[in-house]
CSV table of C-alpha atoms in Angstrom, one decimal:
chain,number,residue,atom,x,y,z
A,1412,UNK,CA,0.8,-4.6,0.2
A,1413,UNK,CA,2.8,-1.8,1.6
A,1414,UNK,CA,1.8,1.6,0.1
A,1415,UNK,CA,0.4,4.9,0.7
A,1416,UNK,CA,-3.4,5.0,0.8
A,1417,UNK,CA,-5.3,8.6,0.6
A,1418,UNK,CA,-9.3,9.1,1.5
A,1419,UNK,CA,-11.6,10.2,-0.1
A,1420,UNK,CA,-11.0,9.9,-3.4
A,1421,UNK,CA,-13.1,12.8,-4.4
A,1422,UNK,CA,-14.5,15.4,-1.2
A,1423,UNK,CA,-16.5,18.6,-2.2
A,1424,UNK,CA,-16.9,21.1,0.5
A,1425,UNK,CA,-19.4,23.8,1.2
A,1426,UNK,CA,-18.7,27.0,1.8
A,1427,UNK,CA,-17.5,27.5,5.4
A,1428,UNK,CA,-16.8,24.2,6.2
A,1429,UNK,CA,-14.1,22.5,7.5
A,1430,UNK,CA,-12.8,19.2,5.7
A,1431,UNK,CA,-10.0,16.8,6.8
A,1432,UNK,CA,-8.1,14.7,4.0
A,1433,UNK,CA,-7.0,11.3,5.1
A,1434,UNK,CA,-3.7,10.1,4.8
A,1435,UNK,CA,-1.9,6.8,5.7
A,1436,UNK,CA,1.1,4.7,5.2
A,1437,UNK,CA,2.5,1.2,6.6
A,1438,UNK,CA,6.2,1.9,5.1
A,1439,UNK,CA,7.6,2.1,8.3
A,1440,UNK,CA,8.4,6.1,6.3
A,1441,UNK,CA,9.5,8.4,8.6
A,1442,UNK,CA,8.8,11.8,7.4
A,1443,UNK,CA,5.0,12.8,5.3
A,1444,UNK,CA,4.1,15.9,3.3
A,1445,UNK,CA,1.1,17.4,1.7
A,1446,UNK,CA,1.2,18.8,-1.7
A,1447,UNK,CA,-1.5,20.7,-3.4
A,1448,UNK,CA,-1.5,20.6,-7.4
A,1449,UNK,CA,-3.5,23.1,-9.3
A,1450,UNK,CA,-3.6,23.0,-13.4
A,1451,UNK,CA,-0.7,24.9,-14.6
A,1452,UNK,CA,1.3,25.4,-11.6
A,1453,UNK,CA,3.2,21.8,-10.6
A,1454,UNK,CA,3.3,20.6,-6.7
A,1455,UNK,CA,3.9,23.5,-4.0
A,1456,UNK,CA,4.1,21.8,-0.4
A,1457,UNK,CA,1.7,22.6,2.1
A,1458,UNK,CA,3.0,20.5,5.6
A,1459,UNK,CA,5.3,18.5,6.4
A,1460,UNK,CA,6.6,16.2,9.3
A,1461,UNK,CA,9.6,14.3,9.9
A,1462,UNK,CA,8.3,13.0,13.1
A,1463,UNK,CA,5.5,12.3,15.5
A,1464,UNK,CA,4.1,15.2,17.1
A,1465,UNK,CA,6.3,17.9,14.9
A,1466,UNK,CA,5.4,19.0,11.5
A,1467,UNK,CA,6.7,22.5,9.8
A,1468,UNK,CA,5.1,24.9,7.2
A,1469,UNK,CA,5.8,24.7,3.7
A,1470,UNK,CA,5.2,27.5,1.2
A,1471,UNK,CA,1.4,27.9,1.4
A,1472,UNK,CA,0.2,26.9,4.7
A,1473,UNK,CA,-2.0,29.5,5.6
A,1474,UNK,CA,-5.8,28.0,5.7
A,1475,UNK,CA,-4.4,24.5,6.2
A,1476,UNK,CA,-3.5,22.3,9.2
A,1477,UNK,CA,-2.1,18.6,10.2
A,1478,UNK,CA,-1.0,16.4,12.8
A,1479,UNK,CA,1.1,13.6,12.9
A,1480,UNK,CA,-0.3,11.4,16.4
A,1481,UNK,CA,1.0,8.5,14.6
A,1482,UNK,CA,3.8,7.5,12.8
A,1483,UNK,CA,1.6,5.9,9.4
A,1484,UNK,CA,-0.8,8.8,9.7
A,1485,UNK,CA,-0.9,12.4,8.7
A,1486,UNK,CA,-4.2,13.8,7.9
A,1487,UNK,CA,-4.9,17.5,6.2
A,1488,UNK,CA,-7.4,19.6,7.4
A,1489,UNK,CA,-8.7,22.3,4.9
A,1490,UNK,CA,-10.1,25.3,7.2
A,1491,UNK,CA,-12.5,27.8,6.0
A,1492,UNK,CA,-9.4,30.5,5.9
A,1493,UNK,CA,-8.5,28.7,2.8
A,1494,UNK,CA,-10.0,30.9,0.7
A,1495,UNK,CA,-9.5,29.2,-3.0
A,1496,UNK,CA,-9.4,25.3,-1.7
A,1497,UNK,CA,-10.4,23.5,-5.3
A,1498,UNK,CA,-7.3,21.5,-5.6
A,1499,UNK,CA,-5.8,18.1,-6.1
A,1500,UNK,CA,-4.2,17.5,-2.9
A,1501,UNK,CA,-1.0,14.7,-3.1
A,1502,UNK,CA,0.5,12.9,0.0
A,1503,UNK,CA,3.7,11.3,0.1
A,1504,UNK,CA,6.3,9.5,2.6
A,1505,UNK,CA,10.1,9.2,2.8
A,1506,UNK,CA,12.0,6.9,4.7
A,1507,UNK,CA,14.2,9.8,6.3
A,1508,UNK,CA,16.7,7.8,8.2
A,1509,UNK,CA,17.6,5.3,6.1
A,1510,UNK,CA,20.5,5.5,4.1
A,1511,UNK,CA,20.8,5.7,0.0
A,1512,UNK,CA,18.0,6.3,-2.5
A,1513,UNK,CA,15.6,4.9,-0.4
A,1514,UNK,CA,15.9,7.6,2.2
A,1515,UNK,CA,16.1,10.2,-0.9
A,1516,UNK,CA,12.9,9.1,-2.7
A,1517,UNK,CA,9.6,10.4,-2.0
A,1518,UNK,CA,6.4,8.2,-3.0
A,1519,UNK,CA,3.1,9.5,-3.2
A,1520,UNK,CA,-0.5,8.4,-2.5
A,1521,UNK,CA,-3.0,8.3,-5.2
A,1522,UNK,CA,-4.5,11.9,-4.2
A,1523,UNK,CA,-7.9,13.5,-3.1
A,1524,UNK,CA,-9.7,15.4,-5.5
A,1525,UNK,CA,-11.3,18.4,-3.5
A,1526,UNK,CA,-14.3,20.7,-4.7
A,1527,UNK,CA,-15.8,23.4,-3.0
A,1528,UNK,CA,-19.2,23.9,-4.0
B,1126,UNK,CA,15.9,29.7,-2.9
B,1127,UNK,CA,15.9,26.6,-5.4
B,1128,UNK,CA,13.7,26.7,-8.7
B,1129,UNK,CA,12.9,23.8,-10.9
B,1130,UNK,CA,12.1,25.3,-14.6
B,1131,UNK,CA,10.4,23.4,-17.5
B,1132,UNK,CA,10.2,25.5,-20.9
B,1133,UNK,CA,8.1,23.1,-22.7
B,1134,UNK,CA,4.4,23.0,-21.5
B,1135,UNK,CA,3.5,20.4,-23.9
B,1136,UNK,CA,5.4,18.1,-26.4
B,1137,UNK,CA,4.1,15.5,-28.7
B,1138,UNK,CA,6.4,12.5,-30.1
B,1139,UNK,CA,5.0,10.0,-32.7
B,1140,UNK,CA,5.0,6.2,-30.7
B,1141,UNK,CA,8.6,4.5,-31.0
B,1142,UNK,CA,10.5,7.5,-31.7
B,1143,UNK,CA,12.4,9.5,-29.4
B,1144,UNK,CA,11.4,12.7,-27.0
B,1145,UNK,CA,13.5,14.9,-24.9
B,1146,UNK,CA,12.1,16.9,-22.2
B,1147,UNK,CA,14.0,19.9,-20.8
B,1148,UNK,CA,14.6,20.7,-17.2
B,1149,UNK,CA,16.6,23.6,-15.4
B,1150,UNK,CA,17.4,24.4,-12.2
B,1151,UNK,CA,18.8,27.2,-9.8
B,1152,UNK,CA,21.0,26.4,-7.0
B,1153,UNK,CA,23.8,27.3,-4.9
B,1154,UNK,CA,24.4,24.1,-3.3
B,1155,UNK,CA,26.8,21.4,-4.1
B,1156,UNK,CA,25.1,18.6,-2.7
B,1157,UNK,CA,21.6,17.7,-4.3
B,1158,UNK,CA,19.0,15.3,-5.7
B,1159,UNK,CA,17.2,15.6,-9.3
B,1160,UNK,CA,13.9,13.1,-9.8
B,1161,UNK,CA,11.5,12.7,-12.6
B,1162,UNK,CA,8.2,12.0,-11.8
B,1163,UNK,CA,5.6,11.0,-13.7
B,1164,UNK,CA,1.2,11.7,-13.9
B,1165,UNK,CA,-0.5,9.8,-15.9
B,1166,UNK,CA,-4.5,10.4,-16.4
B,1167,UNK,CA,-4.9,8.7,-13.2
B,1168,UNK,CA,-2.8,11.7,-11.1
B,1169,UNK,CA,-1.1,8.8,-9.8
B,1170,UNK,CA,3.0,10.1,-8.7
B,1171,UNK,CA,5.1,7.7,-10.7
B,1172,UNK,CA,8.9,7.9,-10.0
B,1173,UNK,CA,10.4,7.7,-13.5
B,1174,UNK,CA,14.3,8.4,-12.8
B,1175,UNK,CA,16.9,10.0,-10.0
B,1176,UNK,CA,20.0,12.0,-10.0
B,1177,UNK,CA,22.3,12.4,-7.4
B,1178,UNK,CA,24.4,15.6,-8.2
B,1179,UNK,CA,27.6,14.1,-7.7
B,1180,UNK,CA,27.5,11.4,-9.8
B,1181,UNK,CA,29.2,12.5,-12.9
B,1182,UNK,CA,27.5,9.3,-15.0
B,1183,UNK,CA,23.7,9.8,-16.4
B,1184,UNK,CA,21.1,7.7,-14.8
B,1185,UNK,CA,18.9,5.2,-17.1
B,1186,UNK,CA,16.1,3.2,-16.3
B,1187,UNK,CA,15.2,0.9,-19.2
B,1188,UNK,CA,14.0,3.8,-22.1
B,1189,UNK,CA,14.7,6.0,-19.7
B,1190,UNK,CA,17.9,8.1,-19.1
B,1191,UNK,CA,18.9,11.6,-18.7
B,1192,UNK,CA,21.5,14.2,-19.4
B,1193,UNK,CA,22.8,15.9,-16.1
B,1194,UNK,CA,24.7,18.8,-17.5
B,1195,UNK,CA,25.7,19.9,-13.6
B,1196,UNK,CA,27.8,23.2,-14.5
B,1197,UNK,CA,24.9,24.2,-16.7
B,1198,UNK,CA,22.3,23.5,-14.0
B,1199,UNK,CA,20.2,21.4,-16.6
B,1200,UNK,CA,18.5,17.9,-16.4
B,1201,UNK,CA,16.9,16.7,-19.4
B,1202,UNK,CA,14.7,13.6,-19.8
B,1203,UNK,CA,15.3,11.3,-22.7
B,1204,UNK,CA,12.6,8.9,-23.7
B,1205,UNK,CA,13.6,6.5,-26.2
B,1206,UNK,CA,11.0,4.1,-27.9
B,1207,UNK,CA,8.1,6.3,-26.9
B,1208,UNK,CA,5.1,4.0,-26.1
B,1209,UNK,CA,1.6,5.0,-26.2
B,1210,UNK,CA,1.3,4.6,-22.0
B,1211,UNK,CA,4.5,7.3,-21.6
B,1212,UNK,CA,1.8,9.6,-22.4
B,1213,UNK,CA,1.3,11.8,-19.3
B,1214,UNK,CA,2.3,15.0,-17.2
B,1215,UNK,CA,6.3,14.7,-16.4
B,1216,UNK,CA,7.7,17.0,-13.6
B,1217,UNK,CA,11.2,17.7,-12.8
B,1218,UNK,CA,11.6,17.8,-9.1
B,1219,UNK,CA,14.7,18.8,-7.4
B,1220,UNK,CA,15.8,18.1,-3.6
B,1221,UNK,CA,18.6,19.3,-1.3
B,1222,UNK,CA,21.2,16.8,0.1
B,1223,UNK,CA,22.1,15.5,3.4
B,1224,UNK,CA,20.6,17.0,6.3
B,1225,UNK,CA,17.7,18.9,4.5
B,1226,UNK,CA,14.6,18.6,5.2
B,1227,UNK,CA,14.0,16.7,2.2
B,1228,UNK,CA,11.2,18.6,0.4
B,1229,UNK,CA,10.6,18.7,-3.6
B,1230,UNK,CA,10.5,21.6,-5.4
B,1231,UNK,CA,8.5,20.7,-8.5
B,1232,UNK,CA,8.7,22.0,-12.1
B,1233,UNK,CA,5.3,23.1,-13.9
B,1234,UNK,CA,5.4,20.2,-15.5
B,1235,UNK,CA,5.7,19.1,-19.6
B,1236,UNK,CA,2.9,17.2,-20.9
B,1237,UNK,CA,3.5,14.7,-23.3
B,1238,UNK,CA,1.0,13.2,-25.9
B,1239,UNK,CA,2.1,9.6,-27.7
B,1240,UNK,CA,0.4,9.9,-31.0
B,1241,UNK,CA,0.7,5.9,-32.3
């Protein structure tokens, strides 16, 4: 089945540590982001990438970084400048350059639960 | 810059009646894209419902439809037959036409309890 898949499910961190979220797709999607959801406050975006080897900053990117080697892959990494990382962190995809709603409509992974300890 | 605003943190709607949940938005552009999104227990992203701004007719999907008051800058989600798995967190997301990026900017989200 086509889809987005996200790993771990759930990832607790230690102080200090560096942690890298896990995020794949095999929609043929162009472009991925990284959201980060906390209780009250929505989706803000994190990263995003519209191809491989580029990605941009989105509103809170500072403690955070990605890469995009592949086209279906687009993993997170949560630094230890991140100072307040407890979060549910949402990936999604878009198919970019295709016309109508399909190259409008973001679909998201499943998410990974972080916890720092 | 855009912003997506939701006034109503919670609502509650008794199973089979109907729920409206409000959505506003600020924008200078012409050419845009409105989305509900739903987030049930299981955080899962669903896609609920689009809007392309310069369609003048109101998208439905099944019990779903909404009102895109454009000159008003509002886009309100109308659930009709409310069923006890519509329970969830709905966000209103908004995204810039052609040639932007195509990031979301998301609401705060309503979240609405089905009481059967």
């Amino acid at each position: 089945d086509g889809g987005i898949t996200q790993s771990p499910k759930y990832l607790f961190r230690k102080e200090g540590q560096n942690v890298t979220l896990s995020c794949e797709q095999n929609l043929n999607h162009d472009a991925m982001y990284w959201y980060r959801q906390d209780p009250g406050q929505g989706l803000r975006l994190i990263y995003y990438s519209q191809i491989v080897n580029d990605f941009q900053k989105g509103d809170i990117a500072e403690g955070y970084s990605v890469s995009r080697e592949k086209k279906e892959s687009f993993p997170l990494t949560v630094t230890s400048a991140q100072k307040n990382p407890t979060a549910f962190y949402l990936c999604a995809s878009i198919a970019f350059l295709v016309g109508g709603w399909t190259g409008y409509t973001q679909y998201f992974g499943p998410g990974t639960r972080l916890t720092v300890l | 810059a855009q912003t997506v605003t939701q006034s109503q943190p919670e609502m509650s709607v008794q199973e089979a009646e109907t729920v409206t949940l409000s959505c506003t938005y600020d924008t200078s552009e012409s050419d845009y894209y409105l989305f509900w999104y739903k987030q049930p227990p299981s955080r899962q992203m669903i896609l609920v419902i689009r809007q392309e701004a310069y369609k003048q007719q109101n998208a439905t999907e099944n019990r779903f439809s909404v009102n895109f008051q454009k000159a008003a800058k509002s886009f309100s989600l109308k659930i009709s037959d409310s069923q006890l798995g519509d329970a969830a967190m709905y966000f209103c997301a908004y995204r810039s036409g052609r040639g932007s990026q195509g990031n979301l900017i998301f609401g705060k989200g309503t979240k609405l309890s089905v009481k059967p």
